CSV table of C-alpha atoms in Angstrom, one decimal:
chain,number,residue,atom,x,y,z
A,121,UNK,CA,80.1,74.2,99.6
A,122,UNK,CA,81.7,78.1,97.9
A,123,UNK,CA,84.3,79.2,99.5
A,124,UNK,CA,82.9,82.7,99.4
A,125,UNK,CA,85.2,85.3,98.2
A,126,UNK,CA,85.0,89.5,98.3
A,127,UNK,CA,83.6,91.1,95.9
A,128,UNK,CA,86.2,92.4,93.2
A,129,UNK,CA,86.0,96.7,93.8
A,130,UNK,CA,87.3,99.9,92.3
A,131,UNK,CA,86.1,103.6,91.4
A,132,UNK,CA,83.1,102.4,89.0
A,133,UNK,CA,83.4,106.1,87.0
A,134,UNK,CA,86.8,104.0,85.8
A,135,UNK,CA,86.3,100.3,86.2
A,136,UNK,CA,82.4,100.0,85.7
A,137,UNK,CA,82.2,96.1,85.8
A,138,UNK,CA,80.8,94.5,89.2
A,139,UNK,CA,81.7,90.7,89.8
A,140,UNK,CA,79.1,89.3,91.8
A,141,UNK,CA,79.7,87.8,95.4
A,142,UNK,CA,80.3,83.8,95.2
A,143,UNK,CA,78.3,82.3,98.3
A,144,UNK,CA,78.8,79.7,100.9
A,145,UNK,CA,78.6,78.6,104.3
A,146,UNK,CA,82.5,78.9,105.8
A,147,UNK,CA,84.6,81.7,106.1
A,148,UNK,CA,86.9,82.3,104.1
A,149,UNK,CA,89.9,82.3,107.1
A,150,UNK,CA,87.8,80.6,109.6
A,151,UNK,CA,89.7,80.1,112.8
A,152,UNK,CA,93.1,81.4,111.6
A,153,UNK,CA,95.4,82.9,113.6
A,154,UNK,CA,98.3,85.5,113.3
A,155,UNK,CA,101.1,86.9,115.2
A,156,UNK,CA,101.4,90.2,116.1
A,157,UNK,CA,103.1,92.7,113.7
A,158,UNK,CA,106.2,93.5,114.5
A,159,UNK,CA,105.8,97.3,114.6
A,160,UNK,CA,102.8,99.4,115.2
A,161,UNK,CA,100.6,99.4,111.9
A,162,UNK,CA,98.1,102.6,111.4
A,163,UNK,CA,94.9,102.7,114.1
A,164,UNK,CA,92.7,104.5,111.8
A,165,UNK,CA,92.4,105.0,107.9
A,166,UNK,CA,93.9,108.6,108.2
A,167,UNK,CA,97.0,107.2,109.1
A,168,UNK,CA,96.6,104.5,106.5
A,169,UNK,CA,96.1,107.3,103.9
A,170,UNK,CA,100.0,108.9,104.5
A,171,UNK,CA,101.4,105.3,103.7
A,172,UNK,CA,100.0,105.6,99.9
A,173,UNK,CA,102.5,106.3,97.1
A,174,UNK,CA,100.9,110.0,96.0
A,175,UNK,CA,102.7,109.3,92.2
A,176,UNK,CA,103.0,106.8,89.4
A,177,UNK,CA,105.9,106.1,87.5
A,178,UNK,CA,104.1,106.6,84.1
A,179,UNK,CA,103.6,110.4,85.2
A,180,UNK,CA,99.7,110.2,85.2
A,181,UNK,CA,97.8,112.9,87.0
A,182,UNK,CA,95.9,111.9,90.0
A,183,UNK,CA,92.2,112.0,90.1
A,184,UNK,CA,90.9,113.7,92.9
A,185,UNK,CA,88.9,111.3,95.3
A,186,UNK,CA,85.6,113.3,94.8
A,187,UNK,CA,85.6,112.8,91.2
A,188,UNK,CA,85.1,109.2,91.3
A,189,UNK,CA,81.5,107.6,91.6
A,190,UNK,CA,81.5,106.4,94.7
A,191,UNK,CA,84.3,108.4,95.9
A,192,UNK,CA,87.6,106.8,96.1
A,193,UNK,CA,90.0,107.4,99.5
A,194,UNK,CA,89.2,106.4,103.0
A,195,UNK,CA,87.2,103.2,102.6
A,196,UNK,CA,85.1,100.9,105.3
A,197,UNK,CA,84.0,97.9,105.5
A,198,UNK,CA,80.2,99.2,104.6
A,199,UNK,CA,81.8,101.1,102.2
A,200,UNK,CA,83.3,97.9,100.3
A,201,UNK,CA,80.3,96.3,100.9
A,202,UNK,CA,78.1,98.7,98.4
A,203,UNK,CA,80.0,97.3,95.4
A,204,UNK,CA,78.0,93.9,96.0
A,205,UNK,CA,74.5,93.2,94.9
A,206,UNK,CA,74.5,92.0,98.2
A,207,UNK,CA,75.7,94.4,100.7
A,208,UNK,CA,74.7,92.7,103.8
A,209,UNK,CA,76.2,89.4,102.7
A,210,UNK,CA,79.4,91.1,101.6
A,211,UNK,CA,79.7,92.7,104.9
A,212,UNK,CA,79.8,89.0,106.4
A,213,UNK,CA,82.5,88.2,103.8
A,214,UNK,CA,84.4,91.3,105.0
A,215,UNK,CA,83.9,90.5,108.6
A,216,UNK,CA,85.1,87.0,108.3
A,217,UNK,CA,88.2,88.1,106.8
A,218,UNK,CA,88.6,91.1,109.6
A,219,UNK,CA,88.3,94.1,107.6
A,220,UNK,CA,89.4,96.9,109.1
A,221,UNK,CA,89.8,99.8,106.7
A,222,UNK,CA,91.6,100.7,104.2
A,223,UNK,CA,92.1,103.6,101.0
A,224,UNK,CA,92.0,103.7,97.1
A,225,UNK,CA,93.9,106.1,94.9
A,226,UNK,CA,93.7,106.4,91.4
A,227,UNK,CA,95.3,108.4,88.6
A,228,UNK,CA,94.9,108.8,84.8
A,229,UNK,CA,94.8,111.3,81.9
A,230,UNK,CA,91.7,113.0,80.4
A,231,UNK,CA,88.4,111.7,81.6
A,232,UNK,CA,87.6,109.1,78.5
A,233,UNK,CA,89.3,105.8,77.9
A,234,UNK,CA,93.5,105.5,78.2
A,235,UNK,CA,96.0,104.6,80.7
A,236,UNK,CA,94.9,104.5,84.0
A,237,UNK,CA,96.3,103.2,87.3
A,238,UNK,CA,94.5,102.3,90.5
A,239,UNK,CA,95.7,101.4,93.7
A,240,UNK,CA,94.4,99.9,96.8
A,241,UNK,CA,95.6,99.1,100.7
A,242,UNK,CA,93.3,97.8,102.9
A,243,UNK,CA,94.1,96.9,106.1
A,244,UNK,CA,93.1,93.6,108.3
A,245,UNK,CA,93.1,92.4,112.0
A,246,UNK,CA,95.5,89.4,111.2
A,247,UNK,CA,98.1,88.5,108.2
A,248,UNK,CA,95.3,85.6,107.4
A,249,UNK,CA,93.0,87.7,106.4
A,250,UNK,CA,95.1,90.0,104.2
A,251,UNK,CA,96.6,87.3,102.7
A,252,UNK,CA,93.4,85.4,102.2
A,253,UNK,CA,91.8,88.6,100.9
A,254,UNK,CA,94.5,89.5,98.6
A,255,UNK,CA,94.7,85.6,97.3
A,256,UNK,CA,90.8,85.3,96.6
A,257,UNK,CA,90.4,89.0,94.8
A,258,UNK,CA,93.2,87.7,92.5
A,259,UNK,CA,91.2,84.3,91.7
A,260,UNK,CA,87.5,86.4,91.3
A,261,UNK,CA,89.6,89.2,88.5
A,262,UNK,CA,91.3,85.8,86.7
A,263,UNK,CA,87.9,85.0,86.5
A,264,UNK,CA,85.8,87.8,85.5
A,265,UNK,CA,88.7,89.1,82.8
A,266,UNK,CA,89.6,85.7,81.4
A,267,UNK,CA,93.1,86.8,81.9
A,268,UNK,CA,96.9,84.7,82.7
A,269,UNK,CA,97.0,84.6,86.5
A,270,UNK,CA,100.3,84.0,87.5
A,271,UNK,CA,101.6,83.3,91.4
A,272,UNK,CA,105.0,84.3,92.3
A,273,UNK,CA,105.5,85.6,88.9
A,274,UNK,CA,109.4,87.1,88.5
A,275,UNK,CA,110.1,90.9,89.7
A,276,UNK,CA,107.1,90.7,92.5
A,277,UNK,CA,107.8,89.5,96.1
A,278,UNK,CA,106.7,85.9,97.2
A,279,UNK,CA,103.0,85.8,97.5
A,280,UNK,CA,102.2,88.7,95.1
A,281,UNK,CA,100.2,87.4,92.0
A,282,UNK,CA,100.3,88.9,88.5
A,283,UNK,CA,97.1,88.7,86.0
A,284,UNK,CA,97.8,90.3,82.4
A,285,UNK,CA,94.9,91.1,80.1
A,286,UNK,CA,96.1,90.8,76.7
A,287,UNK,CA,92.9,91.8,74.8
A,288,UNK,CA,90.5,93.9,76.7
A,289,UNK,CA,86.5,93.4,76.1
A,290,UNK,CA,84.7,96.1,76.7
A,291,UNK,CA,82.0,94.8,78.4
A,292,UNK,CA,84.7,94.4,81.2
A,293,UNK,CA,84.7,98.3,81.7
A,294,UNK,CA,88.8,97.9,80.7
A,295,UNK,CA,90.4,100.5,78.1
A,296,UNK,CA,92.9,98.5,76.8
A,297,UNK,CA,95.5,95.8,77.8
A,298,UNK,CA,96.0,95.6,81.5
A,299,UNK,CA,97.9,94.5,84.3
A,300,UNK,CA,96.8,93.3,88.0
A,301,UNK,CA,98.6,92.4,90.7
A,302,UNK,CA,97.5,91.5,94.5
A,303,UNK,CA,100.0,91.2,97.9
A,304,UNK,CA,99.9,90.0,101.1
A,305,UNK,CA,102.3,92.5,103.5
A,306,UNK,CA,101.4,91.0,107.1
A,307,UNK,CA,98.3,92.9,107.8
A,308,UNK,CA,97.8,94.7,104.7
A,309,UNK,CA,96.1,94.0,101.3
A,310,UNK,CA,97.6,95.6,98.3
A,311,UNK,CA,96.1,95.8,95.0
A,312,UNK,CA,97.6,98.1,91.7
A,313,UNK,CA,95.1,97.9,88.3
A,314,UNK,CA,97.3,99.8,85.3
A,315,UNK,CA,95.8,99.9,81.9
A,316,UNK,CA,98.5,100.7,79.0
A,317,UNK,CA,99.3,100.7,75.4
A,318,UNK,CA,100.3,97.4,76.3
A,319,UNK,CA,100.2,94.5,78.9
A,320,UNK,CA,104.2,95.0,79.1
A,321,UNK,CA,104.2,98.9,79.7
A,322,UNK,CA,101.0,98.0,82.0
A,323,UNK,CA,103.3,95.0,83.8
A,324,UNK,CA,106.4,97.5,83.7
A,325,UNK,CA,104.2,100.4,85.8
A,326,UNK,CA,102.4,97.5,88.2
A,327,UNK,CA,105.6,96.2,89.3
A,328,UNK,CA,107.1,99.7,89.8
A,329,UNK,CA,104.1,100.8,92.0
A,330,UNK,CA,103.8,97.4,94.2
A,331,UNK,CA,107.5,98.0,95.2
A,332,UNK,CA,107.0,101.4,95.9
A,333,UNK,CA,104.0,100.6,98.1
A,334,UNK,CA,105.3,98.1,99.9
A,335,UNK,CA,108.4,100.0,100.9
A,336,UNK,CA,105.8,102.6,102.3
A,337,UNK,CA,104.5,100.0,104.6
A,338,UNK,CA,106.1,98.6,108.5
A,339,UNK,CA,107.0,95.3,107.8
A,340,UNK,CA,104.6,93.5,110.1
């Protein structure tokens, strides 16, 4: 049996490439259990959306939410679930992780190819399924972009992972060289995509925005 995994996502007017939905018959954090957080986490995606960092150290201009195709910002499970071929099986995927909401912000220069950064903080019902969620979006990028995934890489906090795209090919939908990296924060799923001149300027603004993101979040 697949241990199915999300679908990898992101603002397709910048990121075009879909990864397709791996299939199976468990869930992907079936039967795990979590403490409560330890303070009160957001109870709807508006309140999620005043935790995101609103700039990027490399000064990029932020694109407005409605520009994107589909719209980036408030995001629900159905929402995530149109970037599958398979929305109906992805909403399983999704549910077995508990889902609850979450929120995607992206800035760049110009509307061509160039330097972009992208970030993303979904939100879960248990630290399982964030971390799970987090952990399995980093395995489907490694590999769909044929990049070096690293876990627990230096200057991240434990259980982040790092994936650096030294040579971008265009069928990908990437611009350039680029830099991932996924974390687990209790009940939260971050994500932050830059694409640079170069994997270290892209690494450089990846690890700047992580930290900055997860000081926005209650430590749960």
């Amino acid at each position: 049996m697949t241990r199915r995994r999300p679908v990898r996502r992101g603002g397709a007017a910048l990121l075009v490439a879909a990864l397709p939905v791996l299939s199976g018959c468990t869930s992907a954090v079936e039967g795990a259990a979590s403490a409560a957080p330890a303070d009160p986490t957001p109870s709807s995606a508006a309140l999620l959306e005043e935790l995101l960092v609103t700039e990027v150290p490399s000064g990029l201009p932020r694109v407005p939410d409605e520009h994107l195709t589909p719209p980036a910002g408030e995001k629900t499970a159905d929402d995530v679930a149109e970037y599958a071929a398979d929305p109906g099986r992805e909403r399983d995927v999704l549910d077995d992780y508990g889902y609850r909401y979450g929120w995607e912000r992206f800035w760049r220069s110009g509307s061509g190819s160039g330097p972009l950064t992208s970030v993303f903080v979904d939100q879960f019902y248990t630290r399982a399924g964030a971390g799970a969620y987090a952990r399995d979006l980093a395995e489907n990028d490694a590999e769909f972009y044929d990049g070096v995934l690293r876990d627990d890489p230096p200057h991240l906090p434990g259980g982040c992972r790092l994936l650096t795209v030294e040579t971008a090919d265009p069928a990908t939908g990437l611009a350039g060289p680029a830099a991932f990296a996924w974390c687990g924060h209790g009940v939260f799923s971050v994500g932050v995509v830059a694409v640079a001149d170069s994997v270290s300027a892209a690494s450089d603004e990846v690890h700047a925005v992580i930290a900055a993101q997860l000081e926005r979040l209650p430590p749960s």
